[in-house]
């Protein structure tokens, strides 16, 4: 009996939070948006979501087998990447392109950098950007909701950028009844998911509030009208970006102060691209750019040691 | 006063034994009393094999300024004086005593004469008392203040923030008079004008008892602390009770504060009243493998095997046994380890609780950073350690880490953070020593 005692360094008790249940919480939080996408854009949404998840998990499993690394798919992070990527694609995306996007996200952005925890950029965001550049036509095609008779032929942001009428009411925009990527349109569903993550203490309010707040205030200044500012806020991918992509642990700062700056930067770059860039949407690019700046923000905003003497 | 948002974790309380009055254990058949139960120079054995000793008799004399004398905890025959590896990792002399079953009290025991500060400090030294909260620093060194006017307040640590442990709680409840006497001694000989007793809010009975002391003495106050681990860490407690920040490399006294554990103070008072030095210790015996958790008063040097046996044995096969609480306890490889002065609990965990969860990669969630009570960056430590970047470790102040375990507790990837922090601290020390040597050589 005594010969078989475990000996380890303290502590000898651990919180119930694990990487796996954090990822599970993110998946749960994305469910409202995923369900909304099926309601809004029809059954093909399921095919796109399933493709991305299966491919992401499959590619990660395969990669681990090939390089003889311990299998990591049980941490569910590949599921999150797949789900997020799918929710960032239009419903009309060809399936093979979704497969390519999953490959880019999991293999190029995540696995080649060392897997979970070592990637410097958000895999889903970068996967989407790679697809946007490679498959510009299909990625920017305005996939329209199937549950309403829609006469519009472009996404609200494209309309806004072109100075045209949006063709959807603010309330429709809040519910997600407009053209756009699968999971980005239904603000209501994203808010429910975001609040769930904050309530579960998976994320804090700092980054999303800074991100959304910055976009709102800058849009208000730019357009000079509350309605138009809300139009800008509800269109594009601000909410999915602010709650689910900019808060990715691996690629964002750790302290509340750093997260505020990170969110602020995301909001600022998003608006710069939206108002003056050649792309109608800037959320993905803003997050990717801030991902790159993350180590510097982290260094500047790290907590100060208690009682530490100045050097 | 600079503001610092002090963090921590909600560790489980598990204070199952809080309402259990300690039971005095029967004399064990033999004890092993190490000479290094404190920080500083180990005591020097003054007995040899074959000597007959009695309870309270000096068996090891303090060997230097930062040291503490050691006394026999049972009566009987010294069978061996030899080296032993202690639970705190040190390798030093120890005295083996075989009990005669009588627990004869040493005839020399008599209350010391204390009439002034110097005699008080000498008495504290002779009592063999060291920081009983776990630090094991000789209390006489702490109280031997050269300039008493520097002491603005004394803080009594009754936080007891570790899971399971209730021995300080029992001291506050059962030995209220000792604490009261101890406070009177501090007021008389150190001229202390302000005494604050800090207790976590989950100990209502102890708080009530201490409030009783505070009501009768205007210099004493009780401050109830939130039950957030680690309220009992010295720097944390000082900040929480006074708002003062102990700077790096400085002692509490440098900010006008002395921190004493409640049991330490009670033991000093008891010694000055009776002359019986520190020979026994109240410890909590608990854990998921223990059949009937309880508080026991055990002779110092008793093997934990005897302690568990007396407490009623195990209900499940113990798979991990430790001194101290779940957050900072030291796991030991066998049950032969003796109870030493600064132990306040022995825990035995079942298979389920014993196994450390497997490590997975850091996902940079920031829990370690945001839960560190001292505002440190364990994530950065790990990175700098892996890169052997000692300048960076120095800049990140890994040396300030008190190894409280909040980072590792809150880590979702179950990283072995404390092990890395310990390693980083030790490698940094080696690096700094080598650097200093090199600079000396250059100068020479």
XYZ file of C-alpha atoms in Angstrom:
755
model
C 0.000 0.000 0.000
C 2.604 2.493 1.078
C 4.798 1.716 -1.887
C 2.120 2.931 -4.253
C 1.628 6.503 -3.108
C 1.494 9.180 -5.745
C 3.877 12.057 -5.159
C 3.445 15.305 -7.035
C 4.115 18.982 -6.574
C 1.266 20.975 -5.025
C -1.554 21.865 -5.535
C -3.428 18.631 -5.034
C -6.823 19.941 -6.058
C -7.893 21.492 -9.328
C -10.777 23.541 -10.609
C -13.356 21.689 -12.676
C -12.590 23.838 -15.705
C -10.768 21.944 -18.455
C -9.779 22.840 -21.998
C -12.395 20.392 -23.202
C -15.274 21.879 -21.231
C -14.298 25.397 -22.270
C -14.502 24.300 -25.903
C -17.800 22.589 -25.168
C -19.127 25.846 -23.728
C -18.097 27.679 -26.896
C -19.875 25.045 -28.997
C -23.003 25.403 -26.855
C -22.796 29.173 -27.190
C -22.615 28.865 -30.982
C -25.669 26.596 -31.160
C -28.256 29.425 -31.252
C -26.422 30.978 -34.199
C -26.140 27.605 -35.943
C -29.851 26.889 -35.438
C -30.731 30.392 -36.641
C -28.668 29.814 -39.787
C -30.653 26.689 -40.614
C -33.937 28.561 -40.083
C -32.817 31.592 -42.066
C -30.842 30.031 -44.894
C -32.398 26.588 -45.122
C -31.195 23.015 -44.879
C -28.043 23.546 -46.918
C -26.625 25.267 -43.840
C -26.485 21.862 -42.167
C -24.388 20.503 -45.014
C -21.926 23.405 -44.812
C -21.615 23.178 -41.010
C -21.235 19.401 -41.074
C -18.613 19.562 -43.812
C -16.473 22.079 -41.953
C -16.666 20.293 -38.606
C -15.975 16.848 -40.050
C -13.117 18.171 -42.186
C -11.506 20.150 -39.368
C -11.627 17.232 -36.948
C -10.581 14.815 -39.700
C -7.616 16.912 -40.828
C -6.417 17.341 -37.254
C -6.719 13.609 -36.568
C -4.923 12.776 -39.794
C -2.151 15.260 -39.133
C -1.569 13.807 -35.658
C -1.411 10.297 -37.118
C 1.029 11.326 -39.849
C 3.438 13.123 -37.538
C 2.940 10.462 -34.838
C 1.710 12.972 -32.269
C -0.679 12.164 -29.474
C -4.260 12.445 -30.694
C -5.715 15.813 -29.710
C -9.192 15.862 -31.242
C -10.779 15.103 -27.854
C -10.061 18.676 -26.739
C -12.872 19.740 -29.119
C -10.931 22.758 -30.374
C -11.136 21.468 -33.957
C -14.911 21.258 -33.629
C -14.976 24.913 -32.548
C -12.773 25.916 -35.484
C -14.949 23.988 -37.932
C -18.160 25.418 -36.553
C -16.828 28.973 -36.548
C -15.481 28.653 -40.075
C -18.818 27.304 -41.332
C -20.708 30.140 -39.682
C -18.451 32.562 -41.556
C -19.293 31.130 -44.993
C -22.249 31.943 -47.222
C -24.797 29.159 -47.533
C -24.150 28.889 -51.275
C -20.470 28.025 -50.853
C -19.424 24.963 -52.898
C -18.684 22.084 -50.552
C -15.215 21.476 -51.985
C -14.293 25.049 -51.172
C -15.404 24.529 -47.588
C -13.079 21.522 -47.483
C -10.183 23.642 -48.723
C -10.994 26.310 -46.135
C -11.000 23.710 -43.343
C -7.643 22.448 -44.545
C -6.201 25.947 -44.489
C -7.574 26.655 -41.024
C -6.525 23.417 -39.323
C -3.375 22.402 -41.131
C -1.791 25.661 -42.239
C -2.808 28.021 -39.464
C -3.008 25.654 -36.501
C -1.204 22.328 -36.908
C 1.908 23.599 -38.688
C 2.485 26.100 -35.910
C 2.364 23.360 -33.288
C -1.323 22.791 -32.690
C -3.651 24.208 -30.083
C -2.040 26.974 -28.076
C 0.789 27.684 -30.470
C -0.984 29.307 -33.425
C -0.512 33.060 -33.558
C -3.628 33.731 -35.621
C -7.190 32.576 -35.217
C -7.567 29.505 -37.482
C -11.206 30.106 -38.437
C -10.638 33.776 -39.260
C -7.510 33.085 -41.273
C -9.207 30.176 -43.021
C -12.012 32.504 -44.012
C -9.598 35.152 -45.271
C -7.727 32.606 -47.364
C -11.052 31.527 -48.880
C -12.101 35.134 -49.420
C -9.002 35.771 -51.464
C -8.987 32.430 -53.265
C -12.700 32.144 -53.975
C -13.760 35.791 -54.067
C -16.816 35.187 -56.252
C -18.437 32.483 -54.186
C -17.369 33.985 -50.871
C -18.898 37.395 -51.580
C -21.998 36.038 -53.283
C -24.941 37.437 -51.370
C -26.672 34.337 -50.117
C -30.189 35.443 -49.291
C -32.493 34.163 -46.585
C -34.891 31.516 -47.814
C -37.616 32.193 -45.280
C -38.458 35.677 -46.542
C -39.050 36.916 -50.044
C -36.007 38.975 -50.558
C -35.513 41.293 -53.463
C -32.112 42.471 -52.408
C -29.179 41.150 -54.351
C -26.273 42.153 -52.151
C -25.357 42.010 -48.483
C -26.336 45.071 -46.454
C -22.703 46.023 -46.065
C -22.178 45.935 -49.823
C -25.258 48.145 -50.119
C -23.953 50.485 -47.480
C -20.556 50.652 -49.115
C -22.160 51.426 -52.453
C -24.388 54.025 -50.871
C -27.547 52.062 -51.661
C -30.644 51.224 -49.643
C -30.134 48.216 -47.401
C -33.509 46.719 -48.127
C -34.064 45.296 -44.668
C -35.483 46.908 -41.555
C -33.373 47.268 -38.402
C -35.516 44.655 -36.681
C -35.032 42.223 -39.564
C -31.311 42.886 -39.305
C -31.393 42.125 -35.570
C -33.145 38.823 -36.271
C -30.719 38.071 -39.085
C -33.128 38.238 -42.024
C -30.572 39.573 -44.457
C -27.876 38.413 -46.783
C -24.566 37.349 -45.293
C -22.585 34.457 -43.906
C -24.439 31.629 -42.145
C -23.863 32.547 -38.535
C -23.119 36.236 -38.681
C -26.582 37.562 -39.466
C -28.682 36.731 -36.417
C -27.568 39.276 -33.830
C -30.101 37.942 -31.341
C -28.661 34.406 -31.439
C -25.095 35.710 -31.172
C -26.014 37.866 -28.193
C -27.564 34.872 -26.442
C -24.382 32.884 -27.083
C -22.122 35.728 -26.020
C -23.998 36.319 -22.786
C -23.841 32.578 -22.094
C -20.042 32.654 -22.467
C -19.745 35.660 -20.157
C -22.098 34.075 -17.599
C -20.049 30.872 -17.693
C -16.915 32.994 -17.218
C -15.363 31.545 -20.365
C -14.833 35.082 -21.639
C -15.083 38.483 -19.984
C -17.083 41.446 -21.269
C -14.029 43.570 -21.997
C -13.135 42.577 -25.537
C -16.656 42.228 -27.014
C -17.900 45.447 -25.421
C -14.829 47.390 -26.571
C -15.121 45.946 -30.089
C -18.866 46.488 -30.525
C -18.771 49.841 -28.748
C -15.973 51.155 -30.962
C -17.747 50.106 -34.160
C -20.971 51.707 -32.930
C -19.410 55.005 -31.911
C -17.266 55.323 -35.050
C -20.262 54.455 -37.235
C -22.309 57.052 -35.396
C -19.663 59.675 -36.057
C -19.234 58.574 -39.690
C -22.911 58.425 -40.589
C -24.288 60.977 -38.148
C -27.442 58.951 -37.690
C -28.375 56.467 -34.984
C -30.308 54.279 -37.392
C -27.455 54.104 -39.865
C -24.980 53.426 -37.076
C -27.106 50.496 -35.912
C -27.328 49.316 -39.537
C -23.549 49.201 -39.670
C -23.406 47.483 -36.305
C -25.916 44.762 -37.201
C -24.514 44.114 -40.653
C -21.402 42.159 -41.424
C -19.739 40.041 -38.763
C -19.247 42.411 -35.841
C -21.139 40.304 -33.305
C -19.768 36.895 -34.233
C -16.303 38.465 -34.421
C -16.551 40.299 -31.123
C -17.961 37.433 -29.061
C -16.414 34.385 -30.663
C -13.356 35.250 -32.724
C -11.661 38.179 -31.026
C -12.030 36.422 -27.677
C -10.098 33.337 -28.817
C -7.738 32.718 -25.896
C -4.721 31.672 -27.893
C -4.606 34.744 -30.074
C -5.799 37.525 -27.779
C -4.342 39.209 -24.685
C -4.951 37.717 -21.245
C -5.534 40.677 -18.955
C -8.773 42.716 -18.966
C -6.765 45.821 -19.840
C -5.186 44.078 -22.821
C -8.570 42.765 -23.937
C -10.025 46.272 -23.883
C -7.230 47.533 -26.117
C -7.557 44.489 -28.353
C -11.305 45.061 -28.783
C -10.759 48.742 -29.389
C -8.194 48.018 -32.086
C -10.476 45.458 -33.751
C -13.323 47.982 -33.837
C -11.106 50.713 -35.216
C -9.596 48.621 -38.018
C -13.020 47.181 -38.893
C -14.394 50.693 -39.391
C -11.368 51.923 -41.315
C -11.768 49.067 -43.795
C -15.534 49.438 -43.968
C -15.502 53.180 -44.581
C -12.434 53.599 -46.729
C -11.126 50.165 -47.705
C -11.852 48.302 -50.914
C -13.495 45.397 -49.075
C -16.990 46.042 -47.744
C -16.245 44.092 -44.542
C -13.275 44.425 -42.224
C -14.013 42.261 -39.186
C -11.844 39.298 -40.225
C -8.931 41.473 -41.264
C -9.129 43.541 -38.104
C -8.995 40.457 -35.891
C -6.109 38.968 -37.867
C -4.159 42.234 -37.635
C -4.805 42.487 -33.923
C -3.762 38.817 -33.514
C -0.396 39.862 -34.890
C -0.189 42.776 -32.459
C -1.279 40.604 -29.531
C 2.205 39.835 -28.124
C 2.972 43.562 -27.934
C -0.339 44.440 -26.308
C 0.248 41.558 -23.914
C 3.647 42.875 -22.943
C 2.385 46.402 -22.354
C -0.693 45.434 -20.374
C 0.605 42.574 -18.225
C -0.198 42.804 -14.500
C 2.439 44.459 -12.345
C 4.092 42.233 -9.739
C 2.786 42.998 -6.237
C 5.502 44.841 -4.354
C 7.963 44.338 -7.209
C 10.904 46.711 -7.032
C 11.454 48.877 -10.081
C 14.492 47.901 -12.105
C -1.933 53.945 -0.564
C -1.403 52.257 -3.938
C -4.356 50.142 -4.948
C -3.816 46.580 -6.012
C -6.619 44.346 -7.177
C -5.753 41.208 -5.311
C -6.998 38.009 -6.828
C -7.177 34.423 -5.673
C -9.251 31.320 -6.223
C -12.332 29.749 -4.682
C -10.658 26.607 -3.455
C -12.979 24.065 -1.796
C -13.307 24.619 1.973
C -13.841 21.049 3.199
C -13.628 22.172 6.831
C -15.196 18.908 8.032
C -13.373 18.978 11.337
C -14.082 22.590 12.337
C -16.475 21.559 15.120
C -14.302 18.712 16.422
C -12.385 19.406 19.569
C -8.884 17.943 19.267
C -8.238 14.615 20.975
C -4.874 14.009 22.651
C -3.199 11.020 21.079
C -1.688 8.235 23.220
C 2.077 8.118 23.316
C 3.341 6.316 20.208
C 5.806 3.433 20.643
C 8.551 5.597 19.234
C 9.182 8.968 17.668
C 11.743 10.398 15.257
C 12.461 14.053 15.998
C 14.366 15.865 13.255
C 16.673 18.753 14.172
C 15.689 20.874 11.186
C 12.016 21.573 11.763
C 12.588 25.260 11.091
C 14.154 27.658 8.615
C 17.793 28.320 9.488
C 20.561 26.232 11.004
C 19.489 22.774 12.226
C 19.636 22.266 15.977
C 22.601 20.318 17.388
C 21.674 17.043 19.130
C 22.707 17.043 22.801
C 21.681 13.453 23.573
C 23.147 10.152 22.459
C 21.910 6.617 22.036
C 21.108 5.072 25.407
C 20.162 8.338 27.147
C 16.905 8.402 29.073
C 14.805 11.455 28.270
C 11.513 12.879 29.503
C 8.846 15.100 27.968
C 10.077 18.651 27.491
C 13.751 17.801 27.908
C 16.190 19.555 25.580
C 17.518 17.127 22.974
C 18.801 19.616 20.374
C 20.173 23.058 21.082
C 19.758 26.024 18.792
C 22.853 26.222 16.636
C 23.162 29.835 15.558
C 21.046 32.970 15.564
C 18.424 31.759 13.096
C 17.775 28.407 14.714
C 15.502 26.845 17.292
C 15.921 24.342 20.128
C 14.259 20.929 19.985
C 12.701 19.067 22.933
C 11.754 15.454 23.589
C 8.052 14.883 22.988
C 7.751 11.557 24.822
C 9.624 9.954 27.686
C 11.826 6.957 27.095
C 15.184 5.908 25.751
C 17.135 7.462 22.897
C 17.831 4.576 20.549
C 19.628 6.347 17.739
C 20.905 9.717 16.575
C 21.213 9.623 12.831
C 20.502 11.446 9.585
C 16.988 11.535 8.175
C 15.382 12.998 5.060
C 12.561 15.219 6.180
C 9.246 15.955 4.471
C 10.569 19.450 3.741
C 13.328 17.868 1.684
C 16.170 18.615 4.084
C 18.657 15.971 5.179
C 19.685 16.437 8.795
C 20.200 14.840 12.189
C 17.268 13.326 14.020
C 16.789 11.704 17.415
C 14.982 8.380 17.749
C 13.197 7.871 21.064
C 11.582 4.638 22.220
C 8.666 5.314 24.530
C 8.485 3.974 28.069
C 4.751 4.597 27.903
C 4.794 6.885 30.914
C 5.000 10.330 29.338
C 7.045 11.491 32.329
C 7.369 15.243 32.435
C 10.913 16.577 32.652
C 11.738 17.770 36.165
C 13.439 20.935 34.933
C 10.205 22.292 33.509
C 9.281 25.530 35.195
C 7.769 28.779 34.006
C 10.481 31.150 32.790
C 11.042 34.469 34.529
C 9.948 37.183 32.126
C 10.117 40.771 33.275
C 11.388 42.667 30.247
C 11.640 42.572 26.459
C 14.965 40.713 26.337
C 13.732 38.043 28.706
C 10.576 37.747 26.667
C 12.488 37.169 23.440
C 14.786 34.696 25.221
C 11.720 32.838 26.485
C 10.264 32.711 22.974
C 13.560 31.305 21.771
C 13.662 28.683 24.519
C 10.067 27.668 23.839
C 11.203 26.149 20.540
C 8.382 27.959 18.780
C 8.694 28.537 15.055
C 6.142 29.855 12.561
C 3.449 27.251 13.153
C 1.290 28.329 10.245
C 3.686 26.425 8.048
C 6.643 28.706 7.416
C 8.720 27.388 10.307
C 10.700 30.594 10.761
C 12.064 30.888 14.332
C 9.635 33.244 16.066
C 12.250 34.666 18.435
C 14.143 36.056 15.435
C 10.955 37.673 14.180
C 10.120 39.186 17.585
C 13.690 40.193 18.419
C 13.098 43.650 16.959
C 16.018 46.030 17.449
C 13.948 49.207 17.283
C 10.552 48.627 18.851
C 9.273 52.020 17.711
C 9.202 50.617 14.177
C 6.444 48.174 15.077
C 3.161 49.813 14.167
C 0.965 46.771 14.502
C 0.967 43.034 14.989
C -1.273 40.964 12.751
C -2.553 37.643 14.032
C -3.077 35.192 11.232
C -6.170 33.096 11.767
C -7.136 33.054 8.103
C -6.515 29.327 7.671
C -7.393 29.445 4.001
C -6.212 25.942 3.061
C -8.866 23.313 2.361
C -9.517 20.760 5.146
C -7.285 22.306 7.834
C -8.989 23.441 11.037
C -6.178 23.320 13.600
C -5.883 27.122 13.844
C -9.665 27.337 14.009
C -9.552 24.999 17.002
C -6.776 27.062 18.598
C -8.968 30.157 18.371
C -11.957 28.309 19.826
C -10.303 26.094 22.464
C -7.302 28.215 23.422
C -8.883 31.651 23.456
C -7.298 32.310 26.861
C -3.826 31.478 25.542
C -4.294 33.908 22.679
C -5.539 36.551 25.108
C -2.475 36.023 27.294
C -0.250 36.136 24.240
C -1.756 39.447 23.184
C -1.154 40.812 26.685
C 2.499 39.727 26.427
C 2.902 41.476 23.080
C 1.348 44.642 24.474
C 3.515 44.516 27.574
C 6.907 43.630 26.157
C 6.733 44.940 22.589
C 4.580 47.940 23.437
C 2.240 47.095 20.584
C -0.653 49.535 20.312
C -2.561 47.850 17.532
C -3.336 44.197 17.035
C -5.510 42.973 14.182
C -6.762 39.406 14.031
C -7.557 38.302 10.476
C -9.989 35.391 10.070
C -11.727 34.050 6.962
C -15.469 34.499 7.072
C -16.157 30.746 7.062
C -15.201 30.382 10.755
C -18.075 32.024 12.695
C -17.272 30.342 16.020
C -13.638 31.428 15.946
C -14.655 34.943 14.912
C -17.049 35.134 17.886
C -14.317 34.026 20.306
C -11.810 36.535 18.933
C -14.443 39.273 18.997
C -14.693 38.531 22.702
C -11.020 39.459 23.117
C -11.419 42.564 20.974
C -14.360 43.789 23.041
C -12.317 43.679 26.225
C -9.245 45.349 24.723
C -9.492 48.488 22.612
C -6.102 47.826 21.024
C -7.359 44.592 19.479
C -9.645 44.357 16.471
C -10.936 41.475 14.395
C -11.133 41.730 10.640
C -13.250 39.187 8.816
C -11.723 38.250 5.469
C -13.556 36.809 2.461
C -13.080 33.071 2.010
C -10.890 33.458 -1.019
C -7.681 31.490 -1.030
C -4.931 32.610 -0.147
C -5.953 35.160 2.512
C -3.411 33.645 4.895
C -0.350 34.297 2.730
C 1.815 36.738 4.669
C 1.990 39.512 2.054
C -1.655 38.979 1.156
C -2.743 39.202 4.796
C -0.713 42.359 5.417
C -2.282 44.018 2.381
C -5.780 42.889 3.304
C -5.525 43.989 6.937
C -3.490 47.183 6.633
C -3.325 48.127 2.953
C 0.464 48.013 3.162
C 2.529 46.466 0.413
C 5.714 44.664 1.433
C 8.243 45.562 -1.249
C 10.378 42.979 -2.967
C 13.265 41.799 -0.814
C 11.884 43.482 2.307
C 10.398 42.004 5.472
C 7.009 42.824 6.991
C 8.890 44.723 9.704
C 10.164 47.133 7.044
C 6.586 48.336 6.677
C 6.073 48.317 10.450
C 4.261 45.019 10.706
C 4.791 41.699 12.424
C 2.622 38.750 11.428
C 2.122 35.894 13.867
C 0.050 32.788 13.417
C -2.586 32.416 16.168
C -1.272 29.005 17.224
C 2.262 30.367 17.373
C 1.124 33.071 19.777
C -0.947 30.659 21.881
C 2.025 28.297 22.183
C 4.316 31.126 23.325
C 1.780 32.166 25.966
C 1.426 28.597 27.199
C 5.201 28.241 27.480
C 5.586 31.437 29.478
C 2.804 30.306 31.814
C 3.906 26.696 32.313
C 7.431 26.316 31.000
C 6.414 23.417 28.764
C 8.075 24.011 25.375
C 6.687 23.049 21.982
C 6.506 19.247 22.119
C 3.090 18.543 20.658
C 1.003 19.881 17.851
C -2.681 19.968 17.032
C -3.135 18.629 13.516
C -6.135 17.958 11.321
C -6.361 14.403 10.040
C -8.632 14.330 7.020
C -8.888 13.557 3.329
C -11.061 11.399 1.122
C -9.337 8.177 2.212
C -9.608 8.824 5.946
C -12.310 6.849 7.766
C -13.115 9.364 10.464
C -11.618 12.827 10.111
C -10.599 14.486 13.354
C -8.275 16.905 15.041
C -5.534 15.274 17.088
C -2.907 16.594 19.456
C 0.149 14.521 18.639
C 3.677 14.406 20.058
C 6.147 15.921 17.601
C 8.052 13.177 15.829
C 5.126 10.747 15.694
C 5.068 8.940 12.356
C 2.029 9.725 10.256
C 1.357 6.014 10.118
C 0.719 6.088 13.884
C -1.332 9.262 13.489
C -3.627 7.743 10.863
C -3.927 4.527 12.875
C -4.928 6.401 16.018
C -7.398 8.504 14.046
C -9.240 5.364 12.949
C -7.455 4.288 9.815
C -8.572 4.471 6.217
C -11.906 3.807 4.548
C -10.227 3.538 1.168
C -6.677 2.697 0.143
C -4.739 5.938 0.461
C -3.063 6.872 -2.809
C -1.607 10.223 -1.868
C -0.557 11.349 1.588
C 0.550 14.859 2.402
C 1.555 17.273 5.083
C -0.472 20.471 4.913
C -3.480 21.355 2.824
C -4.502 20.573 -0.719
C -3.163 23.820 -2.136
C 0.385 23.829 -0.756
C 0.733 20.465 0.960
C 3.854 18.374 0.531
C 3.100 14.879 -0.765
C 5.260 12.211 0.862
C 6.298 8.838 -0.541
C 5.618 6.788 2.603
C 3.934 6.870 6.001
C 7.170 6.807 8.019
C 7.502 10.596 7.924
C 7.340 12.200 11.361
C 5.056 15.092 12.258
C 7.224 18.197 12.665
C 6.673 21.509 14.449
C 5.099 23.451 11.613
C 2.774 20.709 10.345
C -0.873 21.492 10.836
C -2.529 18.698 8.919
C -1.973 15.286 7.426
C -4.249 14.330 4.589
C -4.768 11.031 2.815
C -6.534 11.007 -0.534
C -8.210 8.145 -2.349
C -7.302 7.003 -5.853
C -9.733 9.413 -7.512
C -8.418 12.518 -5.753
C -4.784 11.446 -5.711
C -4.087 11.334 -9.403
C -2.867 14.529 -10.950
C -4.795 15.281 -14.161
C -2.735 15.056 -17.320
C -1.139 18.179 -18.744
C -2.310 19.546 -22.072
C -0.952 22.519 -24.037
C -1.364 26.037 -22.648
C -4.255 27.740 -24.420
C -3.318 31.171 -23.080
C -6.644 31.542 -21.310
C -4.961 33.831 -18.792
C -6.424 32.176 -15.693
C -2.979 31.835 -14.128
C -2.272 35.514 -14.757
C -5.647 36.757 -13.602
C -5.793 34.548 -10.494
C -2.299 35.250 -9.201
C -2.723 37.144 -5.918
C 0.673 38.743 -6.440
C 0.065 39.913 -10.007
C 2.666 37.614 -11.529
C 2.744 36.040 -14.974
C 3.179 32.239 -14.743
C 2.618 31.959 -18.500
C 5.654 34.153 -19.038
C 7.674 32.180 -16.477
C 7.069 28.942 -18.399
C 8.098 30.518 -21.673
C 11.234 32.106 -20.228
C 12.151 28.898 -18.402
C 11.827 26.831 -21.578
C 14.034 29.353 -23.378
C 16.447 29.485 -20.406
C 16.060 33.251 -20.557
C 17.091 34.149 -17.006
C 17.135 37.893 -17.619
C 13.481 37.588 -18.535
C 12.736 35.459 -15.451
C 14.403 38.141 -13.371
C 12.361 40.884 -15.041
C 9.153 38.903 -14.557
C 10.000 38.598 -10.831
C 9.556 34.854 -10.568
C 11.349 35.197 -7.225
C 8.203 36.791 -5.747
C 6.132 33.644 -6.374
C 4.965 32.202 -3.038
C 3.849 28.938 -4.663
C 0.311 29.323 -3.348
C -1.004 27.250 -6.256
C -3.773 29.560 -7.523
C -2.349 29.418 -11.043
C -2.176 25.643 -11.212
C -5.560 25.279 -9.502
C -7.294 27.470 -12.072
C -5.431 26.185 -15.156
C -7.847 24.402 -17.521
C -4.943 22.678 -19.262
C -3.847 21.355 -15.828
C -0.303 22.539 -16.441
C 2.152 21.672 -13.703
C 2.765 25.357 -13.097
C 4.053 25.258 -9.519
C 6.683 22.695 -10.449
C 7.855 25.018 -13.233
C 7.800 28.063 -10.971
C 9.899 26.247 -8.371
C 12.355 25.200 -11.047
C 12.449 28.707 -12.509
C 13.107 30.217 -9.072
C 15.912 27.811 -8.351
C 17.522 28.198 -11.783
C 17.297 31.965 -11.477
C 19.037 31.847 -8.086
C 21.830 29.731 -9.534
C 22.148 32.143 -12.456
C 22.275 35.171 -10.173
C 24.887 33.551 -7.945
C 27.088 32.696 -10.912
C 26.671 36.198 -12.279
C 27.665 37.753 -8.959
C 30.727 35.498 -8.781
C 31.797 36.480 -12.264
C 31.467 40.145 -11.431
C 33.550 39.651 -8.321
C 36.248 37.935 -10.361
C 36.255 40.819 -12.805
C 36.725 43.303 -9.994
C 39.528 41.281 -8.430
